[in-house]
XYZ file of C-alpha atoms in Angstrom:
433
model
C 64.562 144.559 115.400
C 62.682 145.188 112.516
C 60.044 148.365 112.865
C 56.935 146.987 112.969
C 55.203 150.253 113.587
C 53.568 149.633 109.885
C 51.821 146.697 110.510
C 49.344 149.604 112.384
C 48.417 150.189 108.713
C 47.086 146.734 108.556
C 45.092 146.508 112.102
C 44.053 143.038 111.377
C 47.394 141.159 110.478
C 48.968 138.607 112.963
C 52.181 137.988 111.952
C 55.031 135.712 112.567
C 58.682 135.679 111.182
C 60.258 132.004 110.464
C 63.752 130.763 109.979
C 65.991 134.007 110.853
C 68.625 134.105 108.313
C 72.323 135.752 109.002
C 72.773 139.236 107.898
C 75.840 140.042 105.395
C 78.181 142.360 107.785
C 78.139 145.792 106.969
C 78.152 148.542 109.537
C 79.961 151.130 109.969
C 82.072 152.015 113.087
C 81.849 156.046 114.094
C 83.562 158.462 116.093
C 82.876 159.112 119.449
C 80.455 162.164 120.314
C 81.589 162.678 123.750
C 84.777 165.183 124.539
C 86.211 162.805 127.088
C 89.127 160.062 126.651
C 88.776 157.931 123.789
C 88.838 154.974 126.323
C 85.202 154.760 127.992
C 84.092 152.597 131.092
C 81.486 151.116 129.233
C 78.372 151.432 132.038
C 76.257 148.907 132.809
C 72.747 148.631 130.959
C 69.981 146.475 131.192
C 70.911 144.402 128.617
C 74.507 143.893 129.939
C 73.126 142.997 133.197
C 70.894 140.649 131.468
C 67.547 141.971 132.346
C 64.302 140.539 131.188
C 60.994 141.336 131.210
C 58.837 138.017 132.753
C 55.476 140.116 132.521
C 54.302 142.161 129.886
C 52.810 145.167 130.199
C 49.836 145.479 127.439
C 49.709 149.117 128.946
C 46.977 151.741 129.227
C 43.548 150.230 126.965
C 41.335 153.081 127.518
C 39.306 154.286 124.844
C 40.779 157.836 125.140
C 44.384 158.598 124.216
C 45.697 162.174 123.894
C 46.042 163.261 120.541
C 44.021 160.255 118.943
C 40.385 160.971 117.333
C 39.967 157.407 117.593
C 40.764 154.509 119.104
C 41.331 150.721 118.551
C 40.757 147.944 121.248
C 42.921 145.256 121.490
C 40.833 141.878 119.526
C 38.532 144.161 117.699
C 37.977 142.904 114.232
C 38.886 139.944 112.287
C 42.231 138.580 112.262
C 44.041 137.180 109.645
C 47.720 135.670 110.373
C 50.946 135.852 107.971
C 53.592 133.662 108.519
C 57.010 134.104 105.857
C 60.455 133.543 106.616
C 63.087 136.617 107.343
C 65.650 136.701 104.897
C 68.834 139.516 105.058
C 69.724 140.431 101.141
C 72.334 143.092 100.953
C 71.160 147.303 100.947
C 71.105 147.473 97.245
C 67.821 145.187 96.530
C 65.347 146.037 94.143
C 62.846 145.083 96.439
C 63.260 148.115 98.364
C 64.448 150.916 95.444
C 64.195 153.698 98.731
C 67.334 151.851 100.202
C 70.754 151.486 99.104
C 74.615 151.488 100.552
C 75.425 154.786 100.147
C 71.536 155.889 101.068
C 72.497 153.985 104.669
C 75.825 156.009 105.343
C 73.785 159.214 104.725
C 71.013 157.809 107.021
C 73.390 156.602 109.294
C 75.307 159.999 109.563
C 71.968 161.866 109.740
C 70.998 159.702 112.900
C 74.474 160.334 114.641
C 74.139 164.567 114.233
C 70.607 164.145 116.023
C 71.670 162.832 119.200
C 72.569 164.838 121.931
C 75.710 166.334 121.475
C 77.979 165.188 125.093
C 76.884 161.652 124.227
C 79.252 158.860 122.882
C 78.895 156.419 121.080
C 79.525 152.483 121.510
C 78.598 149.149 120.316
C 75.707 147.970 120.882
C 75.736 145.432 123.648
C 75.728 142.048 123.035
C 72.533 141.174 122.625
C 70.386 144.384 121.607
C 71.401 144.206 118.048
C 69.050 142.123 115.928
C 69.623 139.288 113.412
C 73.617 140.350 113.113
C 73.507 144.393 113.368
C 76.867 144.137 115.324
C 76.995 148.831 114.547
C 77.488 151.511 116.427
C 74.269 153.257 115.429
C 75.068 152.579 111.796
C 71.499 151.472 109.209
C 72.739 147.600 107.946
C 71.319 145.879 104.666
C 67.177 145.872 105.081
C 65.621 142.751 106.536
C 62.566 141.840 104.852
C 60.508 138.973 103.446
C 62.091 136.214 101.593
C 62.417 136.452 98.006
C 60.200 133.985 97.432
C 57.104 135.173 100.024
C 53.838 135.915 98.809
C 53.160 138.960 99.919
C 52.329 141.726 97.576
C 54.074 144.442 99.733
C 57.727 143.116 101.488
C 58.463 146.739 101.996
C 55.342 146.508 105.094
C 57.712 143.985 106.906
C 60.820 145.750 105.482
C 63.087 147.389 108.006
C 67.039 148.745 108.807
C 68.406 149.106 112.365
C 70.962 150.508 113.578
C 72.064 149.640 117.470
C 74.394 150.805 120.090
C 75.280 152.054 123.260
C 74.149 155.811 124.081
C 76.790 157.045 127.043
C 76.745 160.140 128.826
C 77.694 161.311 132.352
C 79.035 157.294 132.956
C 75.690 155.943 132.121
C 74.280 154.183 129.834
C 71.227 153.453 126.923
C 70.689 150.755 124.410
C 69.460 152.204 122.176
C 67.970 150.811 118.825
C 66.650 152.851 115.745
C 65.018 151.216 112.998
C 64.142 152.958 109.509
C 61.513 151.480 106.857
C 58.903 153.282 104.351
C 55.184 152.438 103.661
C 52.778 154.237 101.658
C 49.709 152.978 103.985
C 49.855 156.470 105.628
C 49.492 156.956 109.250
C 48.266 153.512 111.092
C 45.389 153.927 113.631
C 46.049 154.795 117.495
C 46.205 151.075 119.023
C 44.979 150.983 122.845
C 48.082 149.818 125.003
C 50.756 150.752 122.244
C 51.184 154.344 122.807
C 50.519 156.895 126.040
C 49.990 159.896 123.126
C 50.129 161.568 120.213
C 51.904 164.673 118.683
C 51.781 166.354 115.121
C 54.555 168.581 114.266
C 53.996 171.677 112.237
C 55.715 169.663 109.168
C 52.681 167.192 109.622
C 54.920 164.385 110.941
C 52.792 161.745 113.072
C 54.776 160.849 116.332
C 53.245 157.709 118.757
C 55.323 157.458 121.906
C 54.972 155.328 124.791
C 57.149 155.082 128.329
C 57.082 151.873 130.975
C 58.673 150.874 133.267
C 59.994 147.504 134.538
C 61.404 145.888 137.818
C 65.176 144.752 137.617
C 65.628 143.370 141.108
C 65.436 146.758 142.977
C 66.188 148.768 140.248
C 63.073 150.057 138.036
C 63.975 149.682 133.651
C 62.517 152.236 132.078
C 61.921 151.522 128.609
C 61.507 154.505 125.855
C 59.498 154.343 121.873
C 58.965 157.212 119.955
C 57.828 156.057 116.387
C 57.644 159.322 113.630
C 55.371 158.799 110.551
C 56.591 161.670 107.722
C 55.204 162.808 104.783
C 57.551 160.942 102.522
C 56.909 157.553 103.835
C 59.047 156.939 106.144
C 58.638 155.209 109.380
C 61.181 156.145 112.319
C 61.117 154.476 115.426
C 63.463 155.011 117.797
C 63.414 152.916 121.323
C 65.852 153.096 124.690
C 66.403 150.783 127.555
C 67.757 152.336 130.582
C 67.931 152.496 134.638
C 65.998 154.706 136.320
C 68.466 157.587 137.781
C 67.530 161.653 137.875
C 70.036 161.456 135.314
C 69.331 160.206 132.354
C 71.327 159.136 129.444
C 68.067 160.133 126.742
C 64.862 162.127 127.935
C 61.929 161.273 126.558
C 62.010 164.910 124.536
C 65.290 164.247 123.272
C 64.154 160.566 121.647
C 61.091 162.874 120.232
C 63.381 165.306 119.032
C 65.800 162.309 117.047
C 63.073 161.005 115.252
C 61.319 164.516 114.252
C 64.567 165.253 112.892
C 64.385 165.758 108.299
C 67.693 164.761 108.040
C 66.534 160.950 109.170
C 64.396 160.377 106.089
C 64.258 158.358 102.599
C 63.317 161.149 100.748
C 66.726 163.360 102.249
C 68.928 163.805 99.628
C 72.947 161.604 99.819
C 75.691 164.723 100.176
C 78.202 164.800 97.751
C 81.063 162.108 98.483
C 78.863 160.095 100.469
C 80.428 156.579 101.024
C 78.846 153.794 99.381
C 78.343 150.925 101.747
C 81.654 148.425 103.451
C 82.523 145.938 102.114
C 81.287 142.085 103.703
C 84.298 141.261 106.088
C 84.236 138.441 108.547
C 86.495 136.573 111.050
C 87.183 133.311 110.652
C 88.302 130.032 112.344
C 89.524 130.135 116.054
C 88.065 130.328 119.643
C 85.739 132.731 120.991
C 87.362 134.004 123.793
C 89.222 136.614 123.755
C 88.217 140.717 125.562
C 85.293 142.384 123.965
C 86.522 145.243 121.791
C 84.945 148.905 122.204
C 84.503 151.076 120.169
C 88.411 152.731 121.094
C 89.938 149.530 120.179
C 88.271 149.866 116.156
C 89.143 153.419 116.285
C 92.944 152.727 117.053
C 93.353 149.630 115.004
C 92.244 151.076 112.454
C 94.546 153.944 112.328
C 97.309 151.612 112.579
C 95.907 149.162 109.809
C 95.609 151.931 106.974
C 99.160 153.234 107.754
C 100.502 149.784 107.474
C 98.507 149.360 104.067
C 99.446 152.296 102.614
C 103.614 151.190 103.295
C 103.185 148.066 102.014
C 100.794 147.968 98.736
C 100.405 151.927 98.016
C 103.591 151.270 95.857
C 101.944 148.498 93.723
C 98.068 148.655 94.055
C 95.927 151.331 94.149
C 92.270 151.036 96.035
C 89.238 152.647 95.483
C 89.211 154.178 98.617
C 90.620 153.874 102.378
C 89.759 150.870 104.016
C 86.714 151.389 105.697
C 86.266 151.855 109.395
C 86.957 148.736 111.609
C 83.341 147.091 111.989
C 82.980 143.824 115.079
C 82.161 141.031 113.562
C 78.839 139.208 113.811
C 77.277 137.887 116.088
C 81.077 137.649 118.186
C 82.066 140.681 120.712
C 86.481 139.634 120.334
C 87.326 140.818 116.439
C 87.575 143.128 114.514
C 87.022 142.979 110.527
C 87.227 145.479 106.795
C 87.807 144.987 103.770
C 88.868 147.152 100.357
C 88.484 147.010 97.121
C 91.914 146.846 94.695
C 91.078 148.716 91.072
C 94.849 148.650 89.239
C 94.143 147.333 86.387
C 94.222 143.287 86.309
C 94.616 143.747 89.592
C 91.296 144.154 90.894
C 89.866 141.959 93.685
C 89.264 142.127 97.478
C 91.416 142.848 100.338
C 90.023 141.812 104.512
C 91.550 141.751 107.199
C 90.198 140.357 110.644
C 91.866 140.819 114.026
C 90.652 138.720 117.069
C 92.266 138.097 120.149
C 92.770 136.004 122.913
C 94.338 132.918 120.867
C 96.768 130.641 121.240
C 100.142 130.234 119.466
C 99.738 127.605 116.391
C 102.163 124.805 117.093
C 104.691 124.232 114.005
C 104.045 121.019 112.461
C 107.118 118.877 111.769
C 107.512 118.610 107.876
C 108.135 115.211 108.262
C 104.464 114.355 109.521
C 102.469 112.779 106.979
C 99.853 113.817 108.630
C 100.995 117.336 108.505
C 98.730 120.590 107.302
C 100.364 121.227 103.582
C 97.942 124.043 102.269
C 100.248 126.464 104.140
C 103.867 127.438 105.114
C 104.269 127.712 108.807
C 107.093 130.287 110.142
C 108.435 131.348 113.236
C 109.130 135.065 112.762
C 112.076 136.996 114.897
C 109.590 138.988 117.427
C 107.891 135.326 118.123
C 104.516 134.975 115.991
C 104.039 132.214 114.384
C 103.432 133.076 110.534
C 100.873 130.897 108.502
C 101.083 131.864 104.726
C 99.110 129.910 101.941
C 100.361 128.005 99.554
C 97.522 127.849 97.129
C 94.371 129.591 96.280
C 93.915 133.037 97.641
C 96.853 134.736 99.328
C 96.028 134.896 103.171
C 98.492 135.294 105.711
C 97.476 135.022 109.270
C 100.192 136.074 112.138
C 99.503 134.755 115.457
C 100.985 136.921 117.952
C 102.155 136.011 121.009
C 100.307 138.395 123.009
C 96.856 136.432 121.629
C 96.000 138.852 118.971
C 95.580 137.475 115.272
C 95.883 138.835 112.494
C 94.578 137.387 109.261
C 94.779 139.427 106.113
C 93.964 138.077 102.737
C 93.347 139.155 98.637
C 91.518 138.215 95.961
C 93.237 140.104 93.420
C 93.546 138.626 89.806
C 97.120 139.985 89.349
C 100.430 138.874 91.128
C 101.096 142.053 92.040
C 99.667 141.698 96.103
C 102.329 139.294 97.292
C 102.401 137.046 100.508
C 104.732 138.900 101.434
C 103.202 142.621 101.254
C 100.340 140.795 103.662
C 102.349 139.844 105.858
C 104.215 143.265 105.874
C 100.513 144.306 106.820
C 99.455 141.556 109.133
C 103.546 142.220 111.503
C 102.487 146.377 111.430
C 102.810 147.778 114.917
C 99.501 148.808 116.769
C 96.933 146.203 115.961
C 97.259 144.176 118.926
C 93.969 143.642 120.796
């Protein structure tokens, strides 16, 4: 979801996005903030229930809004159409010097710290994460107009989004947060787009919108708070949750989140902040495995790092430990991670993907002329099937009897990382989904 609160700075513009492209996977999984057990039963939310509001409520179009000196009515003035292609880009796009991989990590950490202390974070409910942001409230690359768009200020239509499922007391809320930057100042108040406006002591302006919709016999509460800070940061946080006396996130908590001085583009990056994770993916195979959870990512990530140290530490060095496991974009049954090799003469990248619900491959007849010749397929003592690459990037794919498929690949330029090293990682304990 692109934060389009910035559009208020150009009130006469109508906009359309066309041709959305895939986003480079680059989000970090975060630790649970709750004090309960790691394996949380995921509660139903409006997104997971398939709720959709067919009737859009434009809200109150009154000319009087608390906190607003004046109100712009819908349809007033002339409009200009703007059509452009939306592009994924990277964390370090020179068109957006206000954002970077390390800035994304720092902002994500600050966002998590600004949440209520008794909440836990899960992967976003499938369908709520926009443009491939498969995150647990980690900011992804800036989404904005493609590089060939003829816009004078692409930042006006650009922003980074973090999405996640917030859990509290056994209830869930879909939370989406978008950050962007503009030099246009605070937009005017548009009738129907906000219920009231507040101004903090530091000059931050916060627009607040609260609405409800019906989903059968249940009421869905949608809340949005948008902060316009003095450093040009526009921070918008939105939740959808089923109405309940025990709210997952009340409006005052949402307002407190967007007021946080640490979730700002101008906030300093703490020393030691990690860069953004390397892109990773899971290729091939059916996508019918069990949905992965944050608990899966945490458990498997620790087991994988132990396996990597045991198999590779004696021969190569990494720039840093493997990034925490992240969920593969556009799939909810696969995890992946990557690490950069820095040993002189063996520089490269090791990537790992883990998917559940996969069938065991058949061992081809070596006399069959149509058999695959680019890999050696062997049965391991525990019944797993290992497919070892013979050409190109060194790759091992191990499919276990449990249905878990682990693919480990290395682009190392040297010979220190062998197929045997990779198979040792893929067969390590603790990696089953």
